[in-house]
């Protein structure tokens, strides 16, 4: 079975990369996973960090909790069954005392927040001073215009995609499906406003000749790509990313901000002030 386009072995390999990147940070005590889904991240965190006592896995979709979480935890790390506490609820209303958590983690969940100020202030409320927030999510380049952002959010999913993912046939846009396109500077502003300081930021990227060609096309203006239908729903690469991919493909050292990985994400490692 696959989850977010990974099979179980690929997931383990992906998170091995993540854990190596955040060394020497230690996770211990009580934590929380936001938008936990099937609990892959929580299960692998408990396997990697032996001093974690418990992780509250907050998930909004009750069927995911009932039907999938225990199965996934058993598959990924059966020893963590007693450490992971499934919670049905919203990450905007966390039923925990102030300053009660040592860490918070999230993987591709926060970009679904309808108001990151509310969400991150709630996370800050329950996190101890000096506690860690590890966010692995999607950050768009700051060059993304408002026009392109609105275009991307209004795109409708194809009939094939809806059928494959269990949706009915009625029209469904990315906006209606809870997607948001957040620029890098906006992420950093939200984190700072909630009282988190950035310790490390890394850009995880797929490297291939195809992606180098793809990146060159994305450097064209959005309006021109929209007219020519050249991936107008994708945002240009970040500064230095294209040259880094070229050097990496040639086996040369490149920009340390970018890391070769099986999927494209931005990793934010933060501390509560």
PDB file of C-alpha atoms in Angstrom:
ATOM      1  CA  UNK A   1       0.000   0.000   0.000  1.00  0.00           C
ATOM      2  CA  UNK A   2       1.073   3.581  -0.587  1.00  0.00           C
ATOM      3  CA  UNK A   3       0.641   6.748   1.458  1.00  0.00           C
ATOM      4  CA  UNK A   4       1.321  10.162  -0.108  1.00  0.00           C
ATOM      5  CA  UNK A   5       2.964   8.352  -3.044  1.00  0.00           C
ATOM      6  CA  UNK A   6       5.423   6.433  -0.835  1.00  0.00           C
ATOM      7  CA  UNK A   7       5.410   2.749   0.056  1.00  0.00           C
ATOM      8  CA  UNK A   8       6.493   1.745   3.576  1.00  0.00           C
ATOM      9  CA  UNK A   9      10.168   1.211   2.687  1.00  0.00           C
ATOM     10  CA  UNK A  10      10.323   4.561   0.867  1.00  0.00           C
ATOM     11  CA  UNK A  11       8.761   6.262   3.870  1.00  0.00           C
ATOM     12  CA  UNK A  12      11.393   4.821   6.183  1.00  0.00           C
ATOM     13  CA  UNK A  13      14.171   5.932   3.823  1.00  0.00           C
ATOM     14  CA  UNK A  14      12.680   9.412   3.534  1.00  0.00           C
ATOM     15  CA  UNK A  15      12.509   9.873   7.290  1.00  0.00           C
ATOM     16  CA  UNK A  16      16.031   8.516   7.717  1.00  0.00           C
ATOM     17  CA  UNK A  17      17.085  11.512   5.627  1.00  0.00           C
ATOM     18  CA  UNK A  18      15.026  13.828   7.838  1.00  0.00           C
ATOM     19  CA  UNK A  19      16.480  12.434  11.056  1.00  0.00           C
ATOM     20  CA  UNK A  20      20.041  12.744   9.760  1.00  0.00           C
ATOM     21  CA  UNK A  21      19.400  16.367   8.807  1.00  0.00           C
ATOM     22  CA  UNK A  22      18.181  17.390  12.262  1.00  0.00           C
ATOM     23  CA  UNK A  23      21.107  15.818  14.145  1.00  0.00           C
ATOM     24  CA  UNK A  24      22.061  16.550  16.945  1.00  0.00           C
ATOM     25  CA  UNK A  25      18.579  17.672  18.052  1.00  0.00           C
ATOM     26  CA  UNK A  26      17.021  15.218  20.496  1.00  0.00           C
ATOM     27  CA  UNK A  27      13.310  14.639  20.910  1.00  0.00           C
ATOM     28  CA  UNK A  28      12.112  13.403  24.285  1.00  0.00           C
ATOM     29  CA  UNK A  29       9.204  13.683  26.687  1.00  0.00           C
ATOM     30  CA  UNK A  30       5.715  14.531  25.420  1.00  0.00           C
ATOM     31  CA  UNK A  31       4.957  15.649  21.881  1.00  0.00           C
ATOM     32  CA  UNK A  32       2.196  16.341  19.407  1.00  0.00           C
ATOM     33  CA  UNK A  33       1.776  15.568  15.712  1.00  0.00           C
ATOM     34  CA  UNK A  34      -0.470  17.979  13.831  1.00  0.00           C
ATOM     35  CA  UNK A  35      -2.732  16.581  11.127  1.00  0.00           C
ATOM     36  CA  UNK A  36      -1.238  13.187  11.845  1.00  0.00           C
ATOM     37  CA  UNK A  37      -3.083  11.256   9.147  1.00  0.00           C
ATOM     38  CA  UNK A  38      -2.180   7.587   9.491  1.00  0.00           C
ATOM     39  CA  UNK A  39       0.601   8.313  12.057  1.00  0.00           C
ATOM     40  CA  UNK A  40       3.644   7.467   9.929  1.00  0.00           C
ATOM     41  CA  UNK A  41       5.673  10.375  11.318  1.00  0.00           C
ATOM     42  CA  UNK A  42       4.795   9.646  14.962  1.00  0.00           C
ATOM     43  CA  UNK A  43       5.595   5.944  14.644  1.00  0.00           C
ATOM     44  CA  UNK A  44       9.004   6.581  13.101  1.00  0.00           C
ATOM     45  CA  UNK A  45       9.812   9.346  15.614  1.00  0.00           C
ATOM     46  CA  UNK A  46       9.186   6.910  18.479  1.00  0.00           C
ATOM     47  CA  UNK A  47      11.425   4.353  16.780  1.00  0.00           C
ATOM     48  CA  UNK A  48      14.258   6.850  16.305  1.00  0.00           C
ATOM     49  CA  UNK A  49      14.105   8.731  19.613  1.00  0.00           C
ATOM     50  CA  UNK A  50      13.946   6.293  22.514  1.00  0.00           C
ATOM     51  CA  UNK A  51      13.228   8.913  25.196  1.00  0.00           C
ATOM     52  CA  UNK A  52       9.879   9.985  23.752  1.00  0.00           C
ATOM     53  CA  UNK A  53       7.199   9.140  26.323  1.00  0.00           C
ATOM     54  CA  UNK A  54       4.119   9.908  24.246  1.00  0.00           C
ATOM     55  CA  UNK A  55       2.899  11.663  21.125  1.00  0.00           C
ATOM     56  CA  UNK A  56      -0.643  12.976  20.770  1.00  0.00           C
ATOM     57  CA  UNK A  57      -1.583  12.442  17.113  1.00  0.00           C
ATOM     58  CA  UNK A  58      -4.250  15.003  16.236  1.00  0.00           C
ATOM     59  CA  UNK A  59      -6.316  14.174  13.145  1.00  0.00           C
ATOM     60  CA  UNK A  60      -9.530  15.799  11.908  1.00  0.00           C
ATOM     61  CA  UNK A  61     -10.873  12.843   9.862  1.00  0.00           C
ATOM     62  CA  UNK A  62     -12.334  10.279  12.246  1.00  0.00           C
ATOM     63  CA  UNK A  63     -12.324   7.415   9.722  1.00  0.00           C
ATOM     64  CA  UNK A  64      -8.562   7.768   9.302  1.00  0.00           C
ATOM     65  CA  UNK A  65      -8.162   7.268  13.045  1.00  0.00           C
ATOM     66  CA  UNK A  66     -10.577   4.338  13.250  1.00  0.00           C
ATOM     67  CA  UNK A  67      -9.547   2.481  10.110  1.00  0.00           C
ATOM     68  CA  UNK A  68      -5.900   3.258   9.462  1.00  0.00           C
ATOM     69  CA  UNK A  69      -3.851   4.581  12.358  1.00  0.00           C
ATOM     70  CA  UNK A  70      -3.419   1.372  14.360  1.00  0.00           C
ATOM     71  CA  UNK A  71      -2.624  -0.586  11.189  1.00  0.00           C
ATOM     72  CA  UNK A  72       0.030   1.900  10.142  1.00  0.00           C
ATOM     73  CA  UNK A  73       1.632   2.066  13.569  1.00  0.00           C
ATOM     74  CA  UNK A  74       1.825  -1.740  13.678  1.00  0.00           C
ATOM     75  CA  UNK A  75       3.448  -1.779  10.250  1.00  0.00           C
ATOM     76  CA  UNK A  76       5.956   1.023  10.815  1.00  0.00           C
ATOM     77  CA  UNK A  77       6.811   0.491  14.496  1.00  0.00           C
ATOM     78  CA  UNK A  78       4.645  -1.864  16.522  1.00  0.00           C
ATOM     79  CA  UNK A  79       6.541  -0.993  19.718  1.00  0.00           C
ATOM     80  CA  UNK A  80       5.105   2.546  19.634  1.00  0.00           C
ATOM     81  CA  UNK A  81       1.451   1.461  19.974  1.00  0.00           C
ATOM     82  CA  UNK A  82       1.356   2.467  23.647  1.00  0.00           C
ATOM     83  CA  UNK A  83       3.205   5.755  23.081  1.00  0.00           C
ATOM     84  CA  UNK A  84       0.945   7.205  20.379  1.00  0.00           C
ATOM     85  CA  UNK A  85      -2.374   8.605  21.568  1.00  0.00           C
ATOM     86  CA  UNK A  86      -4.894   9.154  18.777  1.00  0.00           C
ATOM     87  CA  UNK A  87      -6.905  12.363  19.134  1.00  0.00           C
ATOM     88  CA  UNK A  88      -9.873  13.339  16.953  1.00  0.00           C
ATOM     89  CA  UNK A  89      -9.853  17.104  16.659  1.00  0.00           C
ATOM     90  CA  UNK A  90      -8.550  20.304  15.117  1.00  0.00           C
ATOM     91  CA  UNK A  91      -5.061  21.698  15.481  1.00  0.00           C
ATOM     92  CA  UNK A  92      -6.669  25.101  16.111  1.00  0.00           C
ATOM     93  CA  UNK A  93      -8.159  23.857  19.400  1.00  0.00           C
ATOM     94  CA  UNK A  94      -5.731  21.607  21.262  1.00  0.00           C
ATOM     95  CA  UNK A  95      -7.156  20.246  24.503  1.00  0.00           C
ATOM     96  CA  UNK A  96      -3.903  20.352  26.456  1.00  0.00           C
ATOM     97  CA  UNK A  97      -2.609  22.665  29.214  1.00  0.00           C
ATOM     98  CA  UNK A  98      -0.343  25.610  28.479  1.00  0.00           C
ATOM     99  CA  UNK A  99       3.381  24.800  28.235  1.00  0.00           C
ATOM    100  CA  UNK A 100       2.782  21.042  28.462  1.00  0.00           C
ATOM    101  CA  UNK A 101       4.647  19.739  25.370  1.00  0.00           C
ATOM    102  CA  UNK A 102       8.337  19.271  24.695  1.00  0.00           C
ATOM    103  CA  UNK A 103       7.960  19.163  20.913  1.00  0.00           C
ATOM    104  CA  UNK A 104       5.521  19.428  18.023  1.00  0.00           C
ATOM    105  CA  UNK A 105       5.919  17.808  14.601  1.00  0.00           C
ATOM    106  CA  UNK A 106       4.024  18.080  11.324  1.00  0.00           C
ATOM    107  CA  UNK A 107       4.355  16.722   7.810  1.00  0.00           C
ATOM    108  CA  UNK A 108       2.414  18.454   5.017  1.00  0.00           C
ATOM    109  CA  UNK A 109      -0.384  19.425   7.399  1.00  0.00           C
ATOM    110  CA  UNK A 110       0.103  23.073   8.360  1.00  0.00           C
ATOM    111  CA  UNK A 111      -0.420  24.357   4.818  1.00  0.00           C
ATOM    112  CA  UNK A 112      -4.041  23.201   5.201  1.00  0.00           C
ATOM    113  CA  UNK A 113      -4.621  25.703   8.019  1.00  0.00           C
ATOM    114  CA  UNK A 114      -7.184  28.377   7.156  1.00  0.00           C
ATOM    115  CA  UNK A 115      -5.437  30.815   9.496  1.00  0.00           C
ATOM    116  CA  UNK A 116      -1.814  30.097  10.362  1.00  0.00           C
ATOM    117  CA  UNK A 117      -1.751  32.867  12.981  1.00  0.00           C
ATOM    118  CA  UNK A 118      -4.469  31.059  14.946  1.00  0.00           C
ATOM    119  CA  UNK A 119      -2.938  27.620  14.420  1.00  0.00           C
ATOM    120  CA  UNK A 120       0.633  28.545  15.321  1.00  0.00           C
ATOM    121  CA  UNK A 121      -0.397  30.605  18.340  1.00  0.00           C
ATOM    122  CA  UNK A 122      -2.290  27.549  19.611  1.00  0.00           C
ATOM    123  CA  UNK A 123       0.809  25.419  19.026  1.00  0.00           C
ATOM    124  CA  UNK A 124       2.927  27.974  20.881  1.00  0.00           C
ATOM    125  CA  UNK A 125       0.467  27.959  23.778  1.00  0.00           C
ATOM    126  CA  UNK A 126       0.897  24.245  24.467  1.00  0.00           C
ATOM    127  CA  UNK A 127       4.669  24.154  23.822  1.00  0.00           C
ATOM    128  CA  UNK A 128       7.189  24.720  26.594  1.00  0.00           C
ATOM    129  CA  UNK A 129       9.735  27.522  26.329  1.00  0.00           C
ATOM    130  CA  UNK A 130      12.664  26.097  24.394  1.00  0.00           C
ATOM    131  CA  UNK A 131      10.438  23.368  22.914  1.00  0.00           C
ATOM    132  CA  UNK A 132      10.980  22.240  19.342  1.00  0.00           C
ATOM    133  CA  UNK A 133       8.709  22.595  16.331  1.00  0.00           C
ATOM    134  CA  UNK A 134       9.707  20.443  13.350  1.00  0.00           C
ATOM    135  CA  UNK A 135       7.675  21.327  10.258  1.00  0.00           C
ATOM    136  CA  UNK A 136       8.094  19.545   6.920  1.00  0.00           C
ATOM    137  CA  UNK A 137       5.864  21.288   4.438  1.00  0.00           C
ATOM    138  CA  UNK A 138       5.547  23.107   1.117  1.00  0.00           C
ATOM    139  CA  UNK A 139       6.920  26.633   0.805  1.00  0.00           C
ATOM    140  CA  UNK A 140       6.446  28.486  -2.447  1.00  0.00           C
ATOM    141  CA  UNK A 141       9.081  30.853  -3.809  1.00  0.00           C
ATOM    142  CA  UNK A 142       8.554  34.488  -2.852  1.00  0.00           C
ATOM    143  CA  UNK A 143       8.259  35.374  -6.551  1.00  0.00           C
ATOM    144  CA  UNK A 144       4.801  33.779  -6.741  1.00  0.00           C
ATOM    145  CA  UNK A 145       2.346  36.547  -7.646  1.00  0.00           C
ATOM    146  CA  UNK A 146      -1.138  36.883  -6.204  1.00  0.00           C
ATOM    147  CA  UNK A 147      -2.477  36.247  -9.717  1.00  0.00           C
ATOM    148  CA  UNK A 148      -0.656  32.929  -9.946  1.00  0.00           C
ATOM    149  CA  UNK A 149      -1.708  31.967  -6.433  1.00  0.00           C
ATOM    150  CA  UNK A 150      -5.385  32.502  -7.236  1.00  0.00           C
ATOM    151  CA  UNK A 151      -5.014  30.572 -10.490  1.00  0.00           C
ATOM    152  CA  UNK A 152      -3.467  27.615  -8.649  1.00  0.00           C
ATOM    153  CA  UNK A 153      -6.165  27.550  -5.969  1.00  0.00           C
ATOM    154  CA  UNK A 154      -8.977  27.681  -8.516  1.00  0.00           C
ATOM    155  CA  UNK A 155      -7.686  24.697 -10.494  1.00  0.00           C
ATOM    156  CA  UNK A 156     -10.114  21.770 -10.492  1.00  0.00           C
ATOM    157  CA  UNK A 157      -9.052  18.181  -9.991  1.00  0.00           C
ATOM    158  CA  UNK A 158      -9.468  15.800 -12.904  1.00  0.00           C
ATOM    159  CA  UNK A 159     -12.144  13.110 -12.976  1.00  0.00           C
ATOM    160  CA  UNK A 160      -9.421  10.436 -12.832  1.00  0.00           C
ATOM    161  CA  UNK A 161      -7.828  11.999  -9.741  1.00  0.00           C
ATOM    162  CA  UNK A 162     -11.182  12.250  -7.942  1.00  0.00           C
ATOM    163  CA  UNK A 163     -12.055   8.660  -8.773  1.00  0.00           C
ATOM    164  CA  UNK A 164      -8.651   7.347  -7.648  1.00  0.00           C
ATOM    165  CA  UNK A 165      -8.864   9.275  -4.367  1.00  0.00           C
ATOM    166  CA  UNK A 166     -12.433   8.413  -3.450  1.00  0.00           C
ATOM    167  CA  UNK A 167     -14.182  11.699  -4.281  1.00  0.00           C
ATOM    168  CA  UNK A 168     -17.525  11.940  -6.065  1.00  0.00           C
ATOM    169  CA  UNK A 169     -17.799  13.371  -9.574  1.00  0.00           C
ATOM    170  CA  UNK A 170     -18.895  16.919  -8.711  1.00  0.00           C
ATOM    171  CA  UNK A 171     -16.409  19.754  -9.422  1.00  0.00           C
ATOM    172  CA  UNK A 172     -13.694  20.157  -6.785  1.00  0.00           C
ATOM    173  CA  UNK A 173     -11.045  22.882  -6.773  1.00  0.00           C
ATOM    174  CA  UNK A 174      -7.795  22.862  -4.827  1.00  0.00           C
ATOM    175  CA  UNK A 175      -9.165  25.740  -2.745  1.00  0.00           C
ATOM    176  CA  UNK A 176     -12.270  23.709  -1.845  1.00  0.00           C
ATOM    177  CA  UNK A 177     -10.011  20.795  -0.907  1.00  0.00           C
ATOM    178  CA  UNK A 178      -8.244  22.857   1.749  1.00  0.00           C
ATOM    179  CA  UNK A 179      -5.074  23.720  -0.138  1.00  0.00           C
ATOM    180  CA  UNK A 180      -3.188  26.966   0.456  1.00  0.00           C
ATOM    181  CA  UNK A 181      -0.126  28.291  -1.332  1.00  0.00           C
ATOM    182  CA  UNK A 182       2.195  29.899   1.217  1.00  0.00           C
ATOM    183  CA  UNK A 183       5.322  31.804   0.250  1.00  0.00           C
ATOM    184  CA  UNK A 184       8.580  31.199   2.113  1.00  0.00           C
ATOM    185  CA  UNK A 185       8.637  34.695   3.645  1.00  0.00           C
ATOM    186  CA  UNK A 186       5.048  34.229   4.781  1.00  0.00           C
ATOM    187  CA  UNK A 187       5.947  30.995   6.582  1.00  0.00           C
ATOM    188  CA  UNK A 188       8.827  32.733   8.362  1.00  0.00           C
ATOM    189  CA  UNK A 189       6.566  35.624   9.347  1.00  0.00           C
ATOM    190  CA  UNK A 190       3.908  33.315  10.785  1.00  0.00           C
ATOM    191  CA  UNK A 191       6.483  31.382  12.818  1.00  0.00           C
ATOM    192  CA  UNK A 192       8.042  34.565  14.199  1.00  0.00           C
ATOM    193  CA  UNK A 193       4.669  36.124  15.070  1.00  0.00           C
ATOM    194  CA  UNK A 194       3.774  33.019  17.106  1.00  0.00           C
ATOM    195  CA  UNK A 195       7.026  33.206  19.080  1.00  0.00           C
ATOM    196  CA  UNK A 196       9.181  30.629  17.293  1.00  0.00           C
ATOM    197  CA  UNK A 197      12.774  31.280  16.236  1.00  0.00           C
ATOM    198  CA  UNK A 198      14.213  29.539  13.182  1.00  0.00           C
ATOM    199  CA  UNK A 199      17.091  27.196  14.016  1.00  0.00           C
ATOM    200  CA  UNK A 200      17.487  25.582  10.598  1.00  0.00           C
ATOM    201  CA  UNK A 201      15.827  25.618   7.193  1.00  0.00           C
ATOM    202  CA  UNK A 202      16.574  23.102   4.454  1.00  0.00           C
ATOM    203  CA  UNK A 203      15.092  22.567   1.003  1.00  0.00           C
ATOM    204  CA  UNK A 204      14.601  18.894   0.071  1.00  0.00           C
ATOM    205  CA  UNK A 205      14.580  18.357  -3.677  1.00  0.00           C
ATOM    206  CA  UNK A 206      14.368  15.640  -6.319  1.00  0.00           C
ATOM    207  CA  UNK A 207      17.382  15.849  -8.644  1.00  0.00           C
ATOM    208  CA  UNK A 208      17.153  14.608 -12.232  1.00  0.00           C
ATOM    209  CA  UNK A 209      17.788  15.809 -15.757  1.00  0.00           C
ATOM    210  CA  UNK A 210      14.030  16.061 -16.238  1.00  0.00           C
ATOM    211  CA  UNK A 211      13.737  18.379 -13.231  1.00  0.00           C
ATOM    212  CA  UNK A 212      16.576  20.557 -14.512  1.00  0.00           C
ATOM    213  CA  UNK A 213      14.711  21.035 -17.799  1.00  0.00           C
ATOM    214  CA  UNK A 214      11.473  21.530 -15.858  1.00  0.00           C
ATOM    215  CA  UNK A 215      13.152  24.168 -13.657  1.00  0.00           C
ATOM    216  CA  UNK A 216      14.422  26.070 -16.688  1.00  0.00           C
ATOM    217  CA  UNK A 217      10.884  26.244 -18.080  1.00  0.00           C
ATOM    218  CA  UNK A 218       9.553  27.462 -14.727  1.00  0.00           C
ATOM    219  CA  UNK A 219      11.921  30.443 -14.951  1.00  0.00           C
ATOM    220  CA  UNK A 220       9.681  31.847 -17.698  1.00  0.00           C
ATOM    221  CA  UNK A 221       7.083  34.405 -16.524  1.00  0.00           C
ATOM    222  CA  UNK A 222       3.843  32.907 -15.225  1.00  0.00           C
ATOM    223  CA  UNK A 223       1.688  34.828 -17.714  1.00  0.00           C
ATOM    224  CA  UNK A 224       3.690  33.464 -20.649  1.00  0.00           C
ATOM    225  CA  UNK A 225       3.573  29.904 -19.288  1.00  0.00           C
ATOM    226  CA  UNK A 226      -0.181  30.254 -18.826  1.00  0.00           C
ATOM    227  CA  UNK A 227      -0.635  31.314 -22.448  1.00  0.00           C
ATOM    228  CA  UNK A 228       1.590  28.466 -23.656  1.00  0.00           C
ATOM    229  CA  UNK A 229       0.190  26.025 -21.055  1.00  0.00           C
ATOM    230  CA  UNK A 230       3.689  25.259 -19.747  1.00  0.00           C
ATOM    231  CA  UNK A 231       3.020  24.170 -16.145  1.00  0.00           C
ATOM    232  CA  UNK A 232       1.304  27.411 -15.078  1.00  0.00           C
ATOM    233  CA  UNK A 233       0.249  25.650 -11.871  1.00  0.00           C
ATOM    234  CA  UNK A 234       3.866  25.388 -10.710  1.00  0.00           C
ATOM    235  CA  UNK A 235       6.027  28.107  -9.154  1.00  0.00           C
ATOM    236  CA  UNK A 236       9.559  28.948 -10.231  1.00  0.00           C
ATOM    237  CA  UNK A 237      12.483  27.407  -8.347  1.00  0.00           C
ATOM    238  CA  UNK A 238      14.042  29.164  -5.398  1.00  0.00           C
ATOM    239  CA  UNK A 239      17.152  31.284  -5.844  1.00  0.00           C
ATOM    240  CA  UNK A 240      20.191  29.057  -6.398  1.00  0.00           C
ATOM    241  CA  UNK A 241      18.139  25.877  -6.741  1.00  0.00           C
ATOM    242  CA  UNK A 242      18.576  25.355 -10.484  1.00  0.00           C
ATOM    243  CA  UNK A 243      22.372  25.750 -10.427  1.00  0.00           C
ATOM    244  CA  UNK A 244      22.543  23.473  -7.373  1.00  0.00           C
ATOM    245  CA  UNK A 245      20.634  20.739  -9.246  1.00  0.00           C
ATOM    246  CA  UNK A 246      23.022  21.006 -12.205  1.00  0.00           C
ATOM    247  CA  UNK A 247      26.082  20.727  -9.963  1.00  0.00           C
ATOM    248  CA  UNK A 248      24.563  17.864  -7.974  1.00  0.00           C
ATOM    249  CA  UNK A 249      23.757  15.912 -11.134  1.00  0.00           C
ATOM    250  CA  UNK A 250      27.417  16.317 -12.128  1.00  0.00           C
ATOM    251  CA  UNK A 251      28.544  15.021  -8.730  1.00  0.00           C
ATOM    252  CA  UNK A 252      29.867  18.389  -7.556  1.00  0.00           C
ATOM    253  CA  UNK A 253      29.295  20.127  -4.255  1.00  0.00           C
ATOM    254  CA  UNK A 254      26.597  22.757  -4.308  1.00  0.00           C
ATOM    255  CA  UNK A 255      24.545  25.018  -2.071  1.00  0.00           C
ATOM    256  CA  UNK A 256      24.174  23.518   1.435  1.00  0.00           C
ATOM    257  CA  UNK A 257      20.629  24.895   1.680  1.00  0.00           C
ATOM    258  CA  UNK A 258      19.407  22.222  -0.761  1.00  0.00           C
ATOM    259  CA  UNK A 259      19.374  18.492  -0.024  1.00  0.00           C
ATOM    260  CA  UNK A 260      18.815  15.671  -2.482  1.00  0.00           C
ATOM    261  CA  UNK A 261      15.663  13.752  -1.486  1.00  0.00           C
ATOM    262  CA  UNK A 262      12.866  11.608  -2.995  1.00  0.00           C
ATOM    263  CA  UNK A 263      10.234  14.376  -2.638  1.00  0.00           C
ATOM    264  CA  UNK A 264      10.180  18.182  -2.601  1.00  0.00           C
ATOM    265  CA  UNK A 265       9.614  19.748   0.814  1.00  0.00           C
ATOM    266  CA  UNK A 266      10.891  22.574   2.994  1.00  0.00           C
ATOM    267  CA  UNK A 267      12.135  21.571   6.446  1.00  0.00           C
ATOM    268  CA  UNK A 268      11.779  24.141   9.240  1.00  0.00           C
ATOM    269  CA  UNK A 269      13.390  23.436  12.620  1.00  0.00           C
ATOM    270  CA  UNK A 270      12.251  25.972  15.191  1.00  0.00           C
ATOM    271  CA  UNK A 271      12.414  26.699  18.909  1.00  0.00           C
ATOM    272  CA  UNK A 272       9.830  28.434  21.073  1.00  0.00           C
ATOM    273  CA  UNK A 273      11.294  31.638  22.452  1.00  0.00           C
TER     274      UNK A 273
END
